[in-house]
Amino acid sequence: MNKKPITITDIAKRANVSKSTVSRVINNTTPVHEEKREAVLKAMKELNFEPNIFARGLASGQSRTIGVMTQNIGTPFYDSIAQGILTRLTTSEYSPIFADGRWKAEAGIVAAETLLGRMVDGLIIVGSRLTEQDLAALENRVPIFLVGREVDRWERRCLFLDNVQGGYDATKHLIDLGHRRIAHIAGIKDHQDAIRREAGYRRALEEAKIDIDEDLICEGSFDGQSGVEAIENLLKRDIKFTAIFAANDMMAFGARLSLYRRGIKVPQDVSIVGFDDQAESAFFTPPLTTIQQPAHEMGAVAANAMLSMILDEDYELPKLKTQVVVRDSTGPPR
Amino acid sequence: MNKKPITITDIAKRANVSKSTVSRVINNTTPVHEEKREAVLKAMKELNFEPNIFARGLASGQSRTIGVMTQNIGTPFYDSIAQGILTRLTTSEYSPIFADGRWKAEAGIVAAETLLGRMVDGLIIVGSRLTEQDLAALENRVPIFLVGREVDRWERRCLFLDNVQGGYDATKHLIDLGHRRIAHIAGIKDHQDAIRREAGYRRALEEAKIDIDEDLICEGSFDGQSGVEAIENLLKRDIKFTAIFAANDMMAFGARLSLYRRGIKVPQDVSIVGFDDQAESAFFTPPLTTIQQPAHEMGAVAANAMLSMILDEDYELPKLKTQVVVRDSTGPPR
DNA sequence: CTTGATTCTGAAACCGCTTGCAAGAATTCA
DNA sequence: TGAATTCTTGCAAGCGGTTTCAGAATCAAG
């Protein structure tokens, strides 16, 4: 709205050098005589110079921007990942720019295109359902890193947790407490995480030589209401169970509410385990036993990997793990 | 990573016109003969042209980007606002770019500078604690819109809810049920919303001619743990109360947990009202009576206003209101 | 004191798009 | 029919950096 910003030319004049030299000290691309270098630095400080990112982007072809494609499927898990990305990027030269894949039909592609249109130097995709073809297409336009999703032959470029293990641990915890009739409220049918968590559930039961009763496995959609309905349904059909493993906390909340309405006590009558460990879970009544996912850290790791990819540096992908957080919603069956 | 992108020049050649003309049809700045216009449009379609935003930004001085400064003080309220902004912007030519004011000391300023460095065309500030001086300084650099915060003489450029009314309604609801000893768990001390909600609480009591017992007003910090502590504290000091109004849902959860641990029944022994109506509240046990805020809508409205400000158009600022959502955590005192 | 190698540095050519300006074409008014 | 307008359009000058290239300056070696 007011006075015009200062440019590299102003700096050049004041430091008595050419634009080229200024550019060189800014980017450290070519050695510059110490004396001049300091003059430039001084001038930049005095004039409080900020390079124009458009000019820079136009000339260099780089935006110093990382696109983040999020997808809320109803859990705060993805939000936390996004937060982690933000946190890591805050201390870098790069800024994130978000796009949400949730709204439109071909949301994923559209979002990706938007981001590419913004010339992002890299794309972090958080738990999308883009097909592998789409991914392959994107892949040779820009560096990509996937979070919360596992894709074959992308080992170095995706970060995810062992959801089978998580589901297994959750179920095992219940089995160890003595439960035999364990209901499972699954997540969205074709969602990778949901499928794996259920697989973990099955594996734990099999290992414990407990017959799997398909009646105990309910469909859910990761939201509270579906948790309520799943349990109502079980109760209505008079199917007996002493424990519930819900594929996420939100559904666990719903399940608990449904029990509460019938006066069924947790954990005395029925134990509940969730998945996510969202902030509210620790304050639930009773505090919810759940599987914790290091979402924030995942985001940070992903951002870090992306920065490395862009700079063509090497990077580590730590093996992050889920963890059982035992609280008061689980106990031995009566 | 591969072949070079097509430019306005390519289009110009193919359509047999000059770059200028192409630019004009893209931006609709000057009438262009229908015939040529169509040729250009056709060429653009055929070549799948996407203007380079850097070149455009450099030449025009506009970025088609709106900066969003968020600040999480621990409630999902701000996240919802951000979502609302995203939603509205999705159907516009503008993209949001986020910065978080949470981390560093002078976080607010730093975040704002980052955004300005990115040449945002507008800045939406979500519930920050920037001083009015800071705001004034920013104000003449870029259009600003504030969400979730009230500032004098910024009437047209800030959107907030009547938190006094919200606090009043919450308290009134309890009074109407017959409660007299109503505890209040306040939010962060110098937080605008916290102050207003407490003011509403006081006003409701005064209006009902109920003496205000300062012992019933506890400090809190908007997180679950502080809710737990507030109530523990009250109980420990043997201060009697039959209802609680917590300045947000998260603290209400904490309060409820604290009661649960002592076997105090909700709502039979103590009623609870929260503030926010976050997604989990409806599935709490018992479902939490709370004050709903149209956060998503606020975000959308803010984004809309910002777009209008940028285009120098007129805009409406609907009067959004809080609303009492009565669920099962409140009832008449025993 | 040359000569060839090594550093530094500035000039100038872009990067892709917007926009002021002026000229050509088309239309209108006397 | 000629002059005055009104439309359209292309040219070319930026916008503020980056980067290539060649020349200047410095240095070690011959």
Tab-separated table of N, CA, C and O in Angstrom, chain B residues 203-278:
chain	number	residue	atom	x	y	z
B	203	ARG	N	-22.542	-11.716	34.319
B	203	ARG	CA	-23.744	-10.956	34.054
B	203	ARG	C	-25.004	-11.781	34.312
B	203	ARG	O	-25.982	-11.304	34.895
B	204	ALA	N	-24.933	-13.047	33.879
B	204	ALA	CA	-26.107	-13.911	34.071
B	204	ALA	C	-26.418	-14.067	35.555
B	204	ALA	O	-27.575	-14.011	35.972
B	205	LEU	N	-25.366	-14.241	36.337
B	205	LEU	CA	-25.586	-14.408	37.776
B	205	LEU	C	-26.167	-13.141	38.385
B	205	LEU	O	-27.124	-13.181	39.157
B	206	GLU	N	-25.573	-12.030	38.004
B	206	GLU	CA	-26.060	-10.767	38.561
B	206	GLU	C	-27.528	-10.561	38.223
B	206	GLU	O	-28.337	-10.201	39.077
B	207	GLU	N	-27.818	-10.797	36.966
B	207	GLU	CA	-29.185	-10.609	36.530
B	207	GLU	C	-30.163	-11.467	37.317
B	207	GLU	O	-31.302	-11.091	37.545
B	208	ALA	N	-29.661	-12.646	37.725
B	208	ALA	CA	-30.546	-13.554	38.463
B	208	ALA	C	-30.439	-13.274	39.959
B	208	ALA	O	-30.966	-14.029	40.777
B	209	LYS	N	-29.715	-12.217	40.283
B	209	LYS	CA	-29.540	-11.841	41.680
B	209	LYS	C	-28.895	-12.940	42.516
B	209	LYS	O	-29.289	-13.194	43.659
B	210	ILE	N	-27.956	-13.593	41.892
B	210	ILE	CA	-27.214	-14.616	42.629
B	210	ILE	C	-25.858	-14.004	42.967
B	210	ILE	O	-25.178	-13.475	42.088
B	211	ASP	N	-25.478	-14.047	44.219
B	211	ASP	CA	-24.185	-13.473	44.595
B	211	ASP	C	-23.066	-14.238	43.919
B	211	ASP	O	-23.093	-15.467	43.851
B	212	ILE	N	-22.089	-13.480	43.455
B	212	ILE	CA	-20.962	-14.147	42.804
B	212	ILE	C	-19.949	-14.555	43.846
B	212	ILE	O	-19.442	-13.723	44.595
B	213	ASP	N	-19.674	-15.845	43.877
B	213	ASP	CA	-18.695	-16.344	44.833
B	213	ASP	C	-17.383	-16.551	44.085
B	213	ASP	O	-17.270	-17.446	43.258
B	214	GLU	N	-16.414	-15.696	44.349
B	214	GLU	CA	-15.167	-15.753	43.588
B	214	GLU	C	-14.468	-17.105	43.715
B	214	GLU	O	-13.673	-17.488	42.852
B	215	ASP	N	-14.766	-17.791	44.799
B	215	ASP	CA	-14.158	-19.108	44.983
B	215	ASP	C	-14.595	-20.083	43.900
B	215	ASP	O	-13.933	-21.074	43.628
B	216	LEU	N	-15.742	-19.795	43.311
B	216	LEU	CA	-16.265	-20.710	42.295
B	216	LEU	C	-15.632	-20.478	40.931
B	216	LEU	O	-15.857	-21.239	39.998
B	217	ILE	N	-14.865	-19.409	40.817
B	217	ILE	CA	-14.263	-19.105	39.522
B	217	ILE	C	-12.816	-19.589	39.504
B	217	ILE	O	-11.978	-19.125	40.281
B	218	CYS	N	-12.544	-20.548	38.674
B	218	CYS	CA	-11.216	-21.162	38.644
B	218	CYS	C	-10.453	-20.737	37.407
B	218	CYS	O	-11.029	-20.525	36.345
B	219	GLU	N	-9.162	-20.713	37.545
B	219	GLU	CA	-8.326	-20.438	36.384
B	219	GLU	C	-8.209	-21.685	35.535
B	219	GLU	O	-8.201	-22.795	36.054
B	220	GLY	N	-8.073	-21.481	34.266
B	220	GLY	CA	-7.886	-22.613	33.379
B	220	GLY	C	-7.024	-22.165	32.225
B	220	GLY	O	-6.637	-21.001	32.156
B	221	SER	N	-6.715	-23.085	31.336
B	221	SER	CA	-5.863	-22.693	30.216
B	221	SER	C	-6.346	-23.328	28.919
B	221	SER	O	-5.563	-23.595	28.029
B	222	PHE	N	-7.605	-23.605	28.868
B	222	PHE	CA	-8.206	-24.156	27.662
B	222	PHE	C	-7.836	-25.594	27.347
B	222	PHE	O	-8.226	-26.110	26.309
B	223	ASP	N	-7.028	-26.237	28.171
B	223	ASP	CA	-6.713	-27.635	27.873
B	223	ASP	C	-7.355	-28.568	28.898
B	223	ASP	O	-7.800	-28.142	29.959
B	224	GLY	N	-7.413	-29.835	28.552
B	224	GLY	CA	-8.102	-30.800	29.400
B	224	GLY	C	-7.586	-30.845	30.824
B	224	GLY	O	-8.353	-30.836	31.791
B	225	GLN	N	-6.279	-30.867	30.927
B	225	GLN	CA	-5.690	-31.004	32.244
B	225	GLN	C	-6.112	-29.879	33.183
B	225	GLN	O	-6.366	-30.095	34.364
B	226	SER	N	-6.193	-28.687	32.654
B	226	SER	CA	-6.556	-27.575	33.530
B	226	SER	C	-7.993	-27.714	34.016
B	226	SER	O	-8.339	-27.225	35.097
B	227	GLY	N	-8.805	-28.396	33.217
B	227	GLY	CA	-10.175	-28.643	33.660
B	227	GLY	C	-10.175	-29.610	34.830
B	227	GLY	O	-10.884	-29.420	35.828
B	228	VAL	N	-9.356	-30.631	34.712
B	228	VAL	CA	-9.240	-31.603	35.790
B	228	VAL	C	-8.793	-30.908	37.069
B	228	VAL	O	-9.406	-31.031	38.125
B	229	GLU	N	-7.740	-30.152	36.926
B	229	GLU	CA	-7.175	-29.498	38.105
B	229	GLU	C	-8.136	-28.522	38.768
B	229	GLU	O	-8.208	-28.437	39.991
B	230	ALA	N	-8.842	-27.782	37.951
B	230	ALA	CA	-9.768	-26.803	38.509
B	230	ALA	C	-10.773	-27.486	39.434
B	230	ALA	O	-11.009	-27.042	40.560
B	231	ILE	N	-11.333	-28.582	38.940
B	231	ILE	CA	-12.356	-29.240	39.740
B	231	ILE	C	-11.760	-29.960	40.959
B	231	ILE	O	-12.312	-29.912	42.063
B	232	GLU	N	-10.612	-30.581	40.747
B	232	GLU	CA	-9.934	-31.242	41.870
B	232	GLU	C	-9.772	-30.240	43.004
B	232	GLU	O	-10.012	-30.522	44.166
B	233	ASN	N	-9.348	-29.096	42.587
B	233	ASN	CA	-9.077	-28.024	43.511
B	233	ASN	C	-10.322	-27.609	44.281
B	233	ASN	O	-10.310	-27.479	45.513
B	234	LEU	N	-11.397	-27.437	43.565
B	234	LEU	CA	-12.657	-27.057	44.185
B	234	LEU	C	-13.074	-28.127	45.187
B	234	LEU	O	-13.450	-27.829	46.334
B	235	LEU	N	-12.977	-29.369	44.734
B	235	LEU	CA	-13.395	-30.483	45.577
B	235	LEU	C	-12.522	-30.574	46.822
B	235	LEU	O	-13.003	-30.781	47.937
B	236	LYS	N	-11.253	-30.388	46.623
B	236	LYS	CA	-10.313	-30.485	47.727
B	236	LYS	C	-10.614	-29.415	48.772
B	236	LYS	O	-10.532	-29.646	49.963
B	237	ARG	N	-10.974	-28.248	48.290
B	237	ARG	CA	-11.254	-27.168	49.231
B	237	ARG	C	-12.683	-27.251	49.742
B	237	ARG	O	-13.156	-26.380	50.450
B	238	ASP	N	-13.352	-28.310	49.319
B	238	ASP	CA	-14.707	-28.559	49.794
B	238	ASP	C	-15.678	-27.428	49.472
B	238	ASP	O	-16.523	-27.066	50.286
B	239	ILE	N	-15.493	-26.876	48.318
B	239	ILE	CA	-16.401	-25.819	47.880
B	239	ILE	C	-17.568	-26.470	47.154
B	239	ILE	O	-17.372	-27.247	46.231
B	240	LYS	N	-18.748	-26.175	47.572
B	240	LYS	CA	-19.930	-26.820	46.995
B	240	LYS	C	-20.380	-26.168	45.685
B	240	LYS	O	-20.344	-24.944	45.550
B	241	PHE	N	-20.833	-26.977	44.776
B	241	PHE	CA	-21.399	-26.456	43.531
B	241	PHE	C	-22.256	-27.552	42.903
B	241	PHE	O	-22.042	-28.736	43.158
B	242	THR	N	-23.210	-27.135	42.124
B	242	THR	CA	-24.080	-28.131	41.483
B	242	THR	C	-23.966	-28.067	39.968
B	242	THR	O	-24.615	-28.822	39.260
B	243	ALA	N	-23.178	-27.106	39.478
B	243	ALA	CA	-23.023	-27.001	38.031
B	243	ALA	C	-21.688	-26.353	37.689
B	243	ALA	O	-21.077	-25.669	38.523
B	244	ILE	N	-21.257	-26.619	36.484
B	244	ILE	CA	-19.988	-26.067	36.010
B	244	ILE	C	-20.193	-25.490	34.621
B	244	ILE	O	-20.808	-26.112	33.761
B	245	PHE	N	-19.650	-24.309	34.429
B	245	PHE	CA	-19.599	-23.757	33.075
B	245	PHE	C	-18.117	-23.612	32.742
B	245	PHE	O	-17.400	-22.827	33.340
B	246	ALA	N	-17.670	-24.423	31.802
B	246	ALA	CA	-16.259	-24.377	31.404
B	246	ALA	C	-16.136	-23.529	30.152
B	246	ALA	O	-16.981	-23.603	29.257
B	247	ALA	N	-15.072	-22.744	30.075
B	247	ALA	CA	-14.910	-21.816	28.956
B	247	ALA	C	-14.620	-22.487	27.625
B	247	ALA	O	-14.613	-21.826	26.580
B	248	ASN	N	-14.361	-23.783	27.656
B	248	ASN	CA	-14.366	-24.516	26.387
B	248	ASN	C	-14.621	-26.001	26.654
B	248	ASN	O	-14.587	-26.462	27.805
B	249	ASP	N	-14.880	-26.726	25.607
B	249	ASP	CA	-15.237	-28.133	25.762
B	249	ASP	C	-14.113	-28.971	26.349
B	249	ASP	O	-14.331	-29.873	27.151
B	250	MET	N	-12.922	-28.676	25.924
B	250	MET	CA	-11.792	-29.477	26.386
B	250	MET	C	-11.694	-29.424	27.915
B	250	MET	O	-11.468	-30.441	28.564
B	251	MET	N	-11.891	-28.275	28.482
B	251	MET	CA	-11.841	-28.162	29.934
B	251	MET	C	-13.063	-28.825	30.559
B	251	MET	O	-12.996	-29.369	31.655
B	252	ALA	N	-14.158	-28.783	29.823
B	252	ALA	CA	-15.361	-29.449	30.314
B	252	ALA	C	-15.086	-30.955	30.400
B	252	ALA	O	-15.484	-31.629	31.356
B	253	PHE	N	-14.373	-31.471	29.401
B	253	PHE	CA	-14.016	-32.887	29.431
B	253	PHE	C	-13.188	-33.181	30.681
B	253	PHE	O	-13.425	-34.151	31.398
B	254	GLY	N	-12.220	-32.326	30.905
B	254	GLY	CA	-11.354	-32.517	32.065
B	254	GLY	C	-12.161	-32.484	33.356
B	254	GLY	O	-11.977	-33.316	34.250
B	255	ALA	N	-13.068	-31.525	33.422
B	255	ALA	CA	-13.888	-31.389	34.621
B	255	ALA	C	-14.712	-32.655	34.842
B	255	ALA	O	-14.788	-33.197	35.951
B	256	ARG	N	-15.266	-33.138	33.769
B	256	ARG	CA	-16.114	-34.306	33.866
B	256	ARG	C	-15.297	-35.515	34.331
B	256	ARG	O	-15.742	-36.342	35.127
B	257	LEU	N	-14.082	-35.594	33.834
B	257	LEU	CA	-13.220	-36.706	34.233
B	257	LEU	C	-12.947	-36.661	35.731
B	257	LEU	O	-12.982	-37.677	36.436
B	258	SER	N	-12.696	-35.474	36.188
B	258	SER	CA	-12.414	-35.303	37.601
B	258	SER	C	-13.601	-35.755	38.453
B	258	SER	O	-13.443	-36.416	39.485
B	259	LEU	N	-14.784	-35.407	38.004
B	259	LEU	CA	-15.983	-35.815	38.745
B	259	LEU	C	-16.137	-37.341	38.689
B	259	LEU	O	-16.463	-37.989	39.677
B	260	TYR	N	-15.891	-37.856	37.506
B	260	TYR	CA	-16.018	-39.294	37.274
B	260	TYR	C	-15.146	-40.084	38.246
B	260	TYR	O	-15.552	-41.086	38.809
B	261	ARG	N	-13.955	-39.577	38.444
B	261	ARG	CA	-13.032	-40.272	39.338
B	261	ARG	C	-13.529	-40.307	40.778
B	261	ARG	O	-13.174	-41.180	41.548
B	262	ARG	N	-14.338	-39.335	41.127
B	262	ARG	CA	-14.853	-39.297	42.497
B	262	ARG	C	-16.237	-39.922	42.577
B	262	ARG	O	-16.883	-39.852	43.612
B	263	GLY	N	-16.699	-40.412	41.444
B	263	GLY	CA	-18.015	-41.028	41.465
B	263	GLY	C	-19.152	-40.023	41.503
B	263	GLY	O	-20.282	-40.351	41.869
B	264	ILE	N	-18.862	-38.793	41.144
B	264	ILE	CA	-19.923	-37.791	41.136
B	264	ILE	C	-20.636	-37.863	39.799
B	264	ILE	O	-20.000	-37.810	38.749
B	265	LYS	N	-21.942	-37.989	39.836
B	265	LYS	CA	-22.696	-38.232	38.602
B	265	LYS	C	-23.045	-36.962	37.833
B	265	LYS	O	-23.422	-35.948	38.425
B	266	VAL	N	-22.957	-37.089	36.513
B	266	VAL	CA	-23.364	-35.994	35.633
B	266	VAL	C	-24.531	-36.494	34.793
B	266	VAL	O	-24.425	-37.573	34.183
B	267	PRO	N	-25.640	-35.812	34.746
B	267	PRO	CA	-25.897	-34.507	35.361
B	267	PRO	C	-26.587	-34.587	36.718
B	267	PRO	O	-26.912	-33.546	37.276
B	268	GLN	N	-26.823	-35.794	37.245
B	268	GLN	CA	-27.577	-35.893	38.500
B	268	GLN	C	-26.999	-35.067	39.641
B	268	GLN	O	-27.709	-34.325	40.308
B	269	ASP	N	-25.668	-35.199	39.863
B	269	ASP	CA	-25.069	-34.452	40.962
B	269	ASP	C	-24.569	-33.080	40.514
B	269	ASP	O	-24.695	-32.095	41.222
B	270	VAL	N	-23.986	-33.081	39.340
B	270	VAL	CA	-23.423	-31.829	38.819
B	270	VAL	C	-23.696	-31.731	37.326
B	270	VAL	O	-23.541	-32.709	36.605
B	271	SER	N	-24.115	-30.579	36.899
B	271	SER	CA	-24.333	-30.355	35.465
B	271	SER	C	-23.093	-29.684	34.876
B	271	SER	O	-22.375	-28.974	35.580
B	272	ILE	N	-22.864	-29.912	33.594
B	272	ILE	CA	-21.706	-29.278	32.946
B	272	ILE	C	-22.104	-28.662	31.608
B	272	ILE	O	-22.828	-29.269	30.827
B	273	VAL	N	-21.596	-27.474	31.376
B	273	VAL	CA	-21.769	-26.838	30.073
B	273	VAL	C	-20.382	-26.467	29.564
B	273	VAL	O	-19.539	-25.987	30.334
B	274	GLY	N	-20.158	-26.716	28.313
B	274	GLY	CA	-18.862	-26.367	27.721
B	274	GLY	C	-19.025	-25.202	26.765
B	274	GLY	O	-20.001	-24.457	26.819
B	275	PHE	N	-18.072	-25.060	25.867
B	275	PHE	CA	-18.112	-23.973	24.892
B	275	PHE	C	-17.270	-24.403	23.701
B	275	PHE	O	-16.100	-24.763	23.879
B	276	ASP	N	-17.856	-24.408	22.537
B	276	ASP	CA	-17.181	-24.756	21.262
B	276	ASP	C	-18.015	-25.713	20.425
B	276	ASP	O	-18.093	-25.577	19.223
B	277	ASP	N	-18.556	-26.706	21.116
B	277	ASP	CA	-19.214	-27.801	20.426
B	277	ASP	C	-18.286	-28.463	19.429
B	277	ASP	O	-18.578	-28.577	18.242
B	278	GLN	N	-17.168	-28.930	19.923
B	278	GLN	CA	-16.283	-29.645	19.017
B	278	GLN	C	-16.873	-31.011	18.701
B	278	GLN	O	-17.781	-31.486	19.394
